[in-house]
XYZ file of C-alpha atoms in Angstrom:
472
model
C 66.980 4.375 16.876
C 66.282 4.202 20.577
C 64.889 6.950 22.782
C 66.966 7.476 25.925
C 65.217 9.460 28.679
C 67.361 11.311 31.208
C 65.037 10.249 34.008
C 64.497 6.530 33.484
C 63.340 5.405 36.920
C 60.160 7.422 37.619
C 56.886 5.848 38.643
C 53.337 7.011 39.307
C 54.027 7.673 42.986
C 56.665 10.325 42.342
C 55.529 13.968 42.061
C 55.801 15.174 38.483
C 57.972 18.274 38.776
C 58.609 20.999 36.193
C 62.159 19.796 35.709
C 60.839 16.465 34.481
C 58.684 18.181 31.840
C 61.536 20.419 30.718
C 64.047 17.596 30.556
C 61.599 15.374 28.680
C 61.160 18.091 26.029
C 64.931 18.383 25.680
C 65.279 14.610 25.408
C 62.610 14.446 22.716
C 64.203 17.275 20.769
C 67.592 15.568 20.878
C 65.980 12.351 19.749
C 64.085 14.029 16.897
C 67.167 15.862 15.631
C 69.004 12.574 15.245
C 66.259 10.774 13.288
C 66.937 9.618 9.739
C 64.659 8.098 7.148
C 65.690 4.603 8.174
C 64.346 5.209 11.668
C 60.781 5.384 10.359
C 60.920 1.962 8.712
C 60.210 0.097 11.968
C 58.564 0.896 15.322
C 60.666 2.771 17.829
C 62.178 0.823 20.709
C 63.705 1.816 23.997
C 67.461 1.959 24.102
C 68.015 -0.040 27.276
C 67.006 -3.635 27.815
C 64.114 -4.004 30.250
C 62.859 -0.441 29.880
C 59.617 -1.302 28.167
C 56.445 -0.830 30.144
C 55.975 -4.206 31.759
C 59.094 -6.284 31.139
C 57.392 -8.276 28.392
C 58.256 -6.239 25.295
C 54.821 -4.647 25.196
C 55.603 -1.145 23.986
C 53.433 1.934 23.892
C 55.161 3.582 20.929
C 58.465 2.760 22.590
C 58.092 5.420 25.272
C 58.203 4.597 28.959
C 55.374 6.662 30.473
C 55.546 8.344 33.866
C 53.489 5.603 35.490
C 56.607 3.452 35.509
C 57.930 0.204 34.084
C 58.925 -3.265 35.126
C 57.101 -6.461 35.991
C 54.877 -4.726 38.556
C 53.435 -2.289 36.012
C 50.518 -3.907 34.191
C 50.188 -2.063 30.890
C 49.498 -3.804 27.596
C 49.376 -2.616 23.984
C 46.803 -4.567 21.956
C 48.991 -4.539 18.867
C 51.604 -6.587 20.739
C 48.985 -9.359 20.977
C 48.068 -9.346 17.292
C 45.450 -6.595 16.935
C 45.889 -4.787 13.637
C 43.519 -1.827 13.903
C 42.955 -2.110 10.175
C 39.162 -2.401 10.312
C 39.013 -5.355 7.902
C 39.197 -8.413 10.185
C 38.079 -8.878 13.759
C 40.581 -7.928 16.437
C 38.371 -9.277 19.228
C 40.519 -12.331 20.016
C 43.679 -10.230 20.215
C 42.009 -7.593 22.400
C 40.608 -10.241 24.722
C 44.019 -11.927 24.904
C 45.505 -8.580 25.905
C 43.044 -8.221 28.778
C 43.535 -11.866 29.764
C 47.271 -11.234 30.029
C 46.684 -8.730 32.842
C 46.898 -9.968 36.415
C 43.603 -10.325 38.272
C 44.447 -7.117 40.135
C 44.016 -5.269 36.827
C 45.988 -2.893 34.673
C 45.736 -0.796 31.534
C 45.082 -1.812 27.937
C 46.178 0.669 25.280
C 44.769 1.008 21.748
C 46.999 2.927 19.293
C 45.143 4.878 16.579
C 43.215 2.647 14.205
C 39.847 0.972 13.639
C 39.504 -2.195 15.707
C 36.739 -4.387 14.323
C 35.164 -6.640 16.963
C 32.909 -9.600 16.226
C 31.512 -9.678 19.763
C 31.679 -7.862 23.087
C 34.991 -6.951 24.724
C 34.780 -8.350 28.264
C 36.697 -6.053 30.585
C 36.856 -8.702 33.328
C 38.659 -11.093 31.021
C 37.661 -14.468 29.645
C 37.390 -15.968 33.114
C 35.598 -12.965 34.559
C 38.124 -12.482 37.360
C 39.754 -9.109 36.683
C 39.012 -5.747 38.268
C 40.606 -2.302 38.046
C 40.987 -2.536 34.263
C 41.487 0.557 32.089
C 40.793 0.701 28.358
C 42.196 3.801 26.686
C 43.145 5.077 23.277
C 43.888 8.200 21.247
C 40.421 9.775 21.325
C 38.473 9.713 18.062
C 41.533 8.300 16.293
C 40.960 5.002 18.117
C 37.730 3.367 16.909
C 36.103 0.220 18.274
C 33.611 -0.903 15.628
C 31.118 -3.740 15.893
C 31.254 -6.150 12.962
C 28.186 -6.901 10.853
C 25.628 -9.143 12.577
C 27.690 -9.338 15.771
C 24.587 -8.313 17.768
C 26.523 -7.587 20.942
C 27.558 -4.625 23.034
C 30.947 -3.297 22.023
C 32.214 -3.227 25.631
C 30.809 -5.270 28.515
C 32.118 -3.935 31.811
C 31.059 -7.168 33.499
C 29.519 -10.406 32.258
C 30.374 -12.386 35.408
C 29.998 -11.168 38.979
C 30.403 -7.551 40.025
C 33.157 -5.522 38.387
C 34.906 -2.758 40.315
C 37.367 -0.002 39.508
C 36.884 0.036 35.724
C 37.868 3.002 33.511
C 37.054 3.578 29.821
C 38.516 6.684 28.221
C 39.596 8.342 24.989
C 37.899 5.942 22.556
C 35.301 6.133 19.797
C 32.690 3.354 19.807
C 30.310 2.594 16.963
C 28.088 -0.440 16.529
C 27.224 -0.205 12.850
C 23.486 -0.232 13.639
C 22.149 -0.854 10.129
C 23.926 -4.206 10.080
C 22.743 -5.471 13.478
C 19.477 -7.299 14.105
C 19.347 -7.214 17.936
C 19.250 -4.324 20.377
C 22.642 -3.868 22.025
C 24.576 -1.098 23.796
C 27.747 0.741 22.998
C 28.960 0.272 26.586
C 27.030 -2.043 28.895
C 27.766 -1.386 32.551
C 25.605 -3.758 34.609
C 26.288 -4.748 38.214
C 29.488 -2.759 38.480
C 30.975 -0.486 41.131
C 33.376 2.450 40.960
C 33.309 2.860 37.183
C 34.390 5.924 35.197
C 33.595 6.515 31.532
C 35.129 9.683 30.144
C 36.032 11.359 26.872
C 34.354 8.735 24.705
C 32.552 9.214 21.387
C 29.639 6.806 20.888
C 27.506 6.786 17.764
C 25.325 4.653 15.511
C 24.430 2.089 18.182
C 21.419 -0.173 17.685
C 20.256 0.393 21.240
C 21.462 2.597 24.099
C 24.753 4.421 23.793
C 25.638 3.697 27.431
C 23.574 1.358 29.625
C 23.988 1.576 33.408
C 21.829 -1.109 35.006
C 22.299 -1.610 38.740
C 25.592 0.265 38.730
C 26.958 1.917 41.886
C 29.333 4.862 42.099
C 29.467 5.483 38.367
C 30.680 8.683 36.720
C 30.178 9.447 33.028
C 32.078 12.569 32.044
C 32.636 14.230 28.690
C 30.897 11.572 26.602
C 29.454 12.447 23.203
C 26.568 10.107 22.375
C 24.744 10.568 19.078
C 22.522 8.759 16.595
C 21.641 5.723 18.711
C 18.390 3.886 18.029
C 17.353 4.037 21.705
C 18.465 6.311 24.536
C 21.721 8.205 24.647
C 22.511 7.170 28.233
C 20.094 4.912 30.095
C 19.698 3.435 33.559
C 17.245 0.546 33.403
C 15.858 -1.919 35.904
C 17.347 -5.303 35.022
C 20.373 -4.934 37.316
C 18.682 -3.262 40.299
C 18.417 0.346 41.371
C 22.013 1.480 41.676
C 23.405 4.403 43.682
C 25.653 7.445 43.336
C 25.455 7.941 39.578
C 26.848 11.145 38.047
C 26.379 12.223 34.428
C 28.253 15.441 33.702
C 29.616 17.429 30.807
C 28.199 15.148 28.114
C 26.800 15.975 24.678
C 23.715 13.889 23.883
C 22.188 14.471 20.470
C 19.852 12.991 17.838
C 19.059 9.721 19.555
C 15.853 7.931 18.631
C 14.432 7.819 22.165
C 15.275 9.894 25.289
C 18.567 11.714 25.676
C 19.224 10.783 29.333
C 16.769 8.140 30.504
C 16.479 6.846 34.069
C 13.526 4.470 34.047
C 14.686 3.003 37.344
C 16.404 6.080 38.809
C 19.373 5.385 41.076
C 19.584 6.805 44.551
C 21.675 9.973 44.701
C 21.575 10.907 41.026
C 23.454 13.931 39.663
C 22.874 15.136 36.096
C 24.823 18.348 35.536
C 26.314 20.445 32.766
C 25.130 18.364 29.824
C 23.996 19.453 26.354
C 20.904 17.504 25.296
C 19.718 18.327 21.779
C 17.309 16.993 19.158
C 16.423 13.676 20.784
C 13.191 12.108 19.569
C 11.592 11.676 23.011
C 12.314 13.378 26.356
C 15.448 15.348 27.006
C 15.956 14.008 30.551
C 13.537 11.535 32.138
C 13.331 10.023 35.623
C 10.448 7.566 35.567
C 9.897 5.275 38.518
C 7.237 2.564 38.543
C 8.516 0.022 41.060
C 7.938 -0.195 44.806
C 11.361 1.069 45.884
C 11.839 4.677 46.920
C 14.212 7.009 45.129
C 15.543 10.272 46.476
C 18.294 12.885 46.275
C 18.064 13.883 42.610
C 19.974 16.904 41.278
C 19.399 18.017 37.679
C 21.307 21.242 37.161
C 22.947 23.517 34.606
C 21.990 21.495 31.545
C 21.074 22.938 28.142
C 18.177 21.231 26.349
C 16.905 22.135 22.901
C 14.443 20.696 20.387
C 13.821 17.436 22.214
C 10.571 15.564 21.554
C 10.723 15.602 17.774
C 8.458 12.527 17.656
C 5.612 15.019 17.895
C 2.140 14.491 19.279
C 2.866 16.610 22.385
C 4.036 13.460 24.152
C 7.517 14.271 25.439
C 8.960 16.790 27.876
C 12.274 18.538 28.426
C 12.947 17.414 32.016
C 10.435 15.075 33.597
C 10.306 13.373 36.996
C 7.321 11.032 37.067
C 6.713 8.760 40.028
C 4.323 5.810 39.820
C 6.082 3.353 42.129
C 3.713 3.386 45.097
C 6.138 4.989 47.555
C 7.521 8.473 48.231
C 10.156 10.294 46.177
C 11.995 12.955 48.159
C 14.455 15.764 47.647
C 14.429 16.657 43.972
C 16.317 19.754 42.793
C 15.983 21.065 39.235
C 18.098 24.180 38.938
C 19.839 26.449 36.444
C 18.798 24.608 33.303
C 18.137 26.242 29.933
C 15.315 24.743 27.835
C 14.376 25.943 24.370
C 11.714 24.829 21.888
C 10.739 21.472 23.375
C 7.846 19.373 22.147
C 5.577 19.463 25.203
C 6.265 20.769 28.719
C 9.587 22.167 29.837
C 9.835 20.784 33.410
C 7.388 18.261 34.890
C 6.912 16.769 38.370
C 4.109 14.222 38.554
C 2.922 11.589 41.050
C -0.285 9.601 41.382
C -2.685 8.342 44.062
C -0.094 6.088 45.726
C 3.134 7.746 44.651
C 4.197 10.994 46.293
C 6.857 13.554 45.492
C 7.818 15.439 48.646
C 10.417 18.155 49.048
C 11.524 19.713 45.779
C 13.004 22.863 44.330
C 12.602 24.195 40.789
C 14.924 27.171 40.776
C 16.662 29.501 38.350
C 15.702 27.770 35.113
C 15.180 29.597 31.815
C 12.466 28.087 29.614
C 11.551 29.551 26.234
C 9.179 28.504 23.471
C 7.782 25.214 24.774
C 5.033 23.767 22.610
C 2.742 23.373 25.636
C 3.621 24.444 29.215
C 6.781 25.864 30.730
C 6.538 24.162 34.154
C 3.906 21.648 35.220
C 3.438 20.360 38.779
C 0.883 17.566 39.027
C -0.805 15.036 41.283
C 0.504 14.361 44.790
C 3.448 16.757 44.518
C 3.817 18.726 47.758
C 6.157 20.841 49.886
C 8.355 22.585 47.372
C 9.548 25.876 45.969
C 9.318 27.278 42.458
C 11.617 30.274 42.538
C 13.564 32.549 40.229
C 12.581 30.914 36.945
C 12.065 32.712 33.650
C 9.379 31.182 31.416
C 8.536 32.892 28.144
C 6.484 32.286 25.029
C 5.178 28.823 25.785
C 2.104 27.850 23.798
C -0.155 27.317 26.810
C 0.783 28.094 30.454
C 3.934 29.466 31.971
C 3.252 27.504 35.170
C 0.502 24.944 35.680
C -0.109 23.648 39.219
C -2.913 21.106 39.369
C -3.340 17.662 40.877
C -6.314 15.336 40.682
C -9.255 14.702 42.963
C -7.873 13.523 46.311
C -4.288 13.975 45.090
C -3.705 17.684 45.109
C -0.602 19.643 44.296
C -0.169 21.511 47.554
C 1.951 23.588 49.922
C 4.073 25.199 47.247
C 5.933 28.495 47.427
C 5.896 30.267 44.052
C 8.043 33.384 44.316
C 10.247 35.659 42.270
C 9.550 34.106 38.873
C 8.983 35.815 35.544
C 6.195 34.443 33.346
C 5.946 36.540 30.215
C 5.063 36.644 26.537
C 6.973 39.312 24.630
C 5.321 38.505 21.290
C 8.717 37.923 19.680
C 7.419 35.595 17.008
C 7.511 32.470 19.140
C 4.500 30.711 20.650
C 1.843 32.824 22.406
C 1.694 32.068 26.142
C -1.977 32.008 27.180
C -1.548 32.199 30.978
C 1.338 33.183 33.225
C 0.338 31.125 36.289
C -2.581 28.714 36.580
C -3.499 27.250 39.951
C -6.010 24.588 38.955
C -8.998 23.178 40.804
C -6.741 20.713 42.645
C -4.067 23.177 43.725
C -4.264 23.687 47.477
C -2.519 25.946 50.010
C -0.026 27.454 47.593
C 1.619 30.857 47.917
C 2.218 32.968 44.788
C 3.997 36.166 45.745
C 6.311 38.548 43.953
C 6.160 37.060 40.470
C 6.424 39.183 37.334
C 3.568 38.526 34.905
C 3.544 40.253 31.559
C 1.977 39.937 28.125
C 0.238 36.597 28.644
C -2.593 36.461 26.130
C -5.652 35.237 28.069
C -4.825 36.084 31.698
C -1.755 36.787 33.776
C -2.857 34.562 36.686
C -5.784 32.229 37.158
C -6.636 30.754 40.586
C -9.216 27.950 40.592
C -7.928 26.155 43.684
C -8.473 26.413 47.432
C -6.625 28.173 50.257
C -4.105 29.777 47.934
C -2.455 33.064 48.922
C -1.767 35.441 46.028
C -0.154 38.850 46.484
C 2.226 41.404 45.004
C 2.541 39.944 41.518
C 3.302 42.849 39.147
C 1.138 42.695 36.052
C -1.718 40.860 37.777
């Protein structure tokens, strides 16, 4: 039986009014009331010739969606090109044929619910590498893209030729069957691509990084759940260049065998906000820069981190920004994060003799039960504020400010923080604030210091101004 919509000439440019919703519900109810058992024996079709999505009999469950229809609408259903979604044989050729059928200007590729086994990487730019503005979308966790045994490839390659632009991946589950791969791969590999969005994806069991963003510009990852990968949850490496304008927000990153969110070649203008980062073997969030190109404008805010660093050995931190690239890192903001029970230090800023961090703010974070220090500010980190943080029950210092000889931590404003040990059965915090021998010209005023076991505040540095700290 065909489905006959009252409004059969809408497209994506027309405002979607309430009357369209209401009429669509009525149309669907009328359609459902008339169904018989025979109607379920074959896929539904549209009742009027030429009303499929693209004029080529490529249906999406027989329903014309509000983004229109006709030869100018480039939407393809992979099952119309031979994909079965049965999980037994590879659907890669059919999926690639679906993408190849799109015009070079792009379009959308739809995956109905099912498990689509792939024996190699899905190339979003098509076999010839000429397509842009391609969307891959499915039915959430009900649509699974699974890497076949010994395929040893990323499940999705945003670009294998040239620079891709305008790509969107959404509402899919991706798994790479890690025990049956022999090479390190990625769930989604996004290298040398611009204007890419990855949202509402579930990625698990990847032998490598869940999502790899090398040299990518203007990339947004939103609402991804990345778990149980053998490397990082989401990573930005160095092979594709530095990249710019990368946003990671609202993601759940858990139980990966390396760092949760790893930026070993941090992009310019990086935003990491509103993520849950739990139980990763190494760091929770790491920005580590060891090349000669500057990075700046980093915002790490409103994330929740718990139990990261399970590799042990006091080697891994909750949030760490370490600069060893021989130039200056500027304008780092770490704000509003919640860190609980990490392996080593909660928040770390660290430079070296040739690598400076200048202009930073560590503000409004809550840090409880770190194995070592709550906040650590190290060599060649200068001109910043540490304000309004609550650090409790760390196993060593609440705040440690100390550089190295000739590379002091200096010109810091430390105000309005609470460094306390309430003896609630967690670790015993030895010191509230420690200004080490290489802390210079810092101001520590108006901090609350309470219950720290050895001393509330220890000043071993030079030219520091300490006043009005209750408890000291």
